Structure formats: structure tokens, C-alpha cells
Coordinates of C-alpha atoms and ligand atoms in Angstrom, one line a residue:
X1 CA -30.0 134.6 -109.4
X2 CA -31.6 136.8 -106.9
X3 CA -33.6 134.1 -105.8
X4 CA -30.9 131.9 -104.7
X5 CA -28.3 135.0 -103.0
X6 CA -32.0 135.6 -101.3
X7 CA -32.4 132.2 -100.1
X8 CA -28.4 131.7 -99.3
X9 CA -29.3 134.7 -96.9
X10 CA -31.7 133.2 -95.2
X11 CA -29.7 129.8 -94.4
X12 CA -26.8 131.7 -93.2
X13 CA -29.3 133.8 -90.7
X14 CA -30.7 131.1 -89.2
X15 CA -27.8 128.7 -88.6
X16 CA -26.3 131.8 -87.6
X17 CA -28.6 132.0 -84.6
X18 CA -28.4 128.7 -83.7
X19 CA -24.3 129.2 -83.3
X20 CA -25.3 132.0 -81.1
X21 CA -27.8 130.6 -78.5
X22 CA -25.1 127.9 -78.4
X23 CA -21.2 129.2 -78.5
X24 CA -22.6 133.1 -76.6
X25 CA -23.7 131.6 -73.6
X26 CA -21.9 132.6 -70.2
X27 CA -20.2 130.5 -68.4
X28 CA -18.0 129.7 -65.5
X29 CA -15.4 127.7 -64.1
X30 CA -16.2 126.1 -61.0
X31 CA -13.2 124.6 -59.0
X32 CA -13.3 121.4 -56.7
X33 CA -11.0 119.5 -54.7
X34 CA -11.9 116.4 -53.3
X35 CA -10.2 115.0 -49.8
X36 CA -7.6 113.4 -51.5
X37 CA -6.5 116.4 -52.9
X38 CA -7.5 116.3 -56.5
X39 CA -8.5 119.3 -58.0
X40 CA -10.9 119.6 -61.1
X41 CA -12.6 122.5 -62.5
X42 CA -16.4 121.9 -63.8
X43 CA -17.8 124.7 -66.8
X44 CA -21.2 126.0 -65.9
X45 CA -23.6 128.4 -67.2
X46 CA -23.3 131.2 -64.9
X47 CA -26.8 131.1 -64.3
X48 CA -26.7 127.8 -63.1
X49 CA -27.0 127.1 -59.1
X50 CA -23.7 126.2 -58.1
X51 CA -23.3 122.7 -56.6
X52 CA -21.3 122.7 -52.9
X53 CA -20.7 119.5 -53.8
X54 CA -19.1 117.7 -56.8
X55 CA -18.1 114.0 -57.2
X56 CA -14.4 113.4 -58.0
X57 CA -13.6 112.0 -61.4
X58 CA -11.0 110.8 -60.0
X59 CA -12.1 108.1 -57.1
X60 CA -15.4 109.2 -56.6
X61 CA -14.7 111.2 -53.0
X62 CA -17.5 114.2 -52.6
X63 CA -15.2 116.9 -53.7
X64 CA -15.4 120.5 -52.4
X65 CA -15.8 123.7 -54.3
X66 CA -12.6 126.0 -53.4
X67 CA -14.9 128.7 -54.2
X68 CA -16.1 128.8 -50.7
X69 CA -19.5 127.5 -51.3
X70 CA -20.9 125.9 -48.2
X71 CA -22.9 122.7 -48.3
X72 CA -26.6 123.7 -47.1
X73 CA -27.3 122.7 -43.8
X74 CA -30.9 121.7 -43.3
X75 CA -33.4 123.8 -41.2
X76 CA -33.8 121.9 -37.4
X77 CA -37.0 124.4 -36.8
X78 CA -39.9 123.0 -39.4
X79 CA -40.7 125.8 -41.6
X80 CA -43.9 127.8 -41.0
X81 CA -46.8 127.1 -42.7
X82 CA -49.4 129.0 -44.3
X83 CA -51.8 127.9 -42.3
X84 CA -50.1 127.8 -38.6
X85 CA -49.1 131.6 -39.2
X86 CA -53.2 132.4 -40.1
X87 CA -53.8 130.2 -36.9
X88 CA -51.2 133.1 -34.5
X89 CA -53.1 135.6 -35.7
X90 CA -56.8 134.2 -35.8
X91 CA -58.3 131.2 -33.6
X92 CA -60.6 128.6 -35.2
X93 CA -63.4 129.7 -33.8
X94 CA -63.0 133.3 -36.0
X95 CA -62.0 131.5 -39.0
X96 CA -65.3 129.8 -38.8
X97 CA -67.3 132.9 -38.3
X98 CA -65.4 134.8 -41.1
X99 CA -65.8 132.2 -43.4
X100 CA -69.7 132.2 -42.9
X101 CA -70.0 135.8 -43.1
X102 CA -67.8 135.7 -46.6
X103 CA -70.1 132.8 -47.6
X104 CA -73.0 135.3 -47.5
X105 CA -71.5 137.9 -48.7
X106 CA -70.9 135.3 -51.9
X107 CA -74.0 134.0 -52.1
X108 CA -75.6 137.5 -52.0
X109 CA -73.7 138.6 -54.8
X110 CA -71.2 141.5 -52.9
X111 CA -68.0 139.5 -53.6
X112 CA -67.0 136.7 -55.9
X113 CA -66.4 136.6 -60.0
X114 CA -67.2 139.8 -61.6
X115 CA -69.9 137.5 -63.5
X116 CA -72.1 137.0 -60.8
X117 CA -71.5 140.4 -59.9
X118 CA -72.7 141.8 -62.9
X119 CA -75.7 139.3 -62.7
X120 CA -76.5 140.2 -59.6
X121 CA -76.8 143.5 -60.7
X122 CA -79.0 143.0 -64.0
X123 CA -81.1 141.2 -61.4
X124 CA -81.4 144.5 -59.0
X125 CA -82.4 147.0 -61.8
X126 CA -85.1 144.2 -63.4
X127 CA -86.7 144.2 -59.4
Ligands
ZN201 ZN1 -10.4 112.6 -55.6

């Protein structure tokens, strides 16, 4: 008798959480109207990145959020990379010589892994 309340308990509990993850989570109305003038509403989680743009059920016309979402309007300028900021600050030539002085510094053990440090080290007490 205890046995099955026990294991009744346990079935509730867990299709209990399921319901939760499920039926709990927040959403939002998003509106649209498309340029013919028909308006729909679309539910989404509230996390969810809110289209500009949403195709009307009705004939298909890119449909407008009335929320005031604007569509993105790509970047003219290329973005920056990684490697054209290093080169503003740092010509070729440096790179080069930095890079050879880290490679050293590497091979001699000052920098790199904390394994080959602590090598390294095992190395200098033995000598
Ligand atoms: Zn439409």
C-alpha cells in the first residue's frame, strides 16, 4: 500500500515538471501588419529575438511588426578585424620581432604551459 501512494508520488512529480517547463514559459504577442493591411499577431518566447519581419499568412507580403522594430540595415563600412586593429597599433616588422623574442622566451621555458614550466624548473635544481 505504501509502495504504490510512494510510486503514485513520483509519477505525479515528474509529469508535473514536464507541464511546467512547457505551459510556464513567457511569452509574448508580437503584432504584424503586412502592406495590405492585414494584421496578425505571432506568440513568442520572450526570450526569443524578435523578427522585423514576418510573412503574411494571408498573401504572403513581408509584413511589418507595429511594435516599432526596424529591419537591420547592413553595415556599408566592413567590420574591423582582429588582425587590421593589431596591424594600427603594431607594423609587421614588430610583430615579427615580438614573435621571435616570445618564441625564445618559449623555448627557454619562461612562458608557455605550466608543464614545461615546472619541467623546466626540475631541470634547473638537478644542474
Ligand atoms: Zn497580407
Amino acid at each position: 500500500m505504501a509502495e504504490r501512494t510512494l510510486r503514485g508520488a513520483r509519477l505525479g512529480g515528474q509529469s508535473f515538471e514536464d507541464e511546467r517547463g512547457i505551459e510556464f514559459a513567457a511569452r509574448q504577442q508580437v503584432g504584424y501588419e503586412c502592406p495590405q493591411g492585414h494584421g496578425f499577431e505571432i506568440t513568442m518566447s520572450v526570450e526569443a529575438d524578435v523578427p522585423a519581419i514576418w510573412e503574411c499568412p494571408r498573401c504572403g507580403a513581408e509584413a511589418l511588426s507595429t511594435s516599432g522594430i526596424q529591419p537591420e540595415v547592413k553595415a556599408e563600412k566592413p567590420a574591423r578585424t582582429h588582425w587590421d586593429m593589431l596591424l594600427e597599433r603594431r607594423s609587421e616588422k614588430e610583430l615579427e620581432d615580438i614573435l621571435k623574442e616570445r618564441l625564445e622566451l618559449l623555448r627557454n621555458g619562461e612562458i608557455g604551459p605550466a608543464h614545461l614550466h615546472r619541467a623546466n624548473q626540475k631541470k634547473r635544481k638537478a644542474s
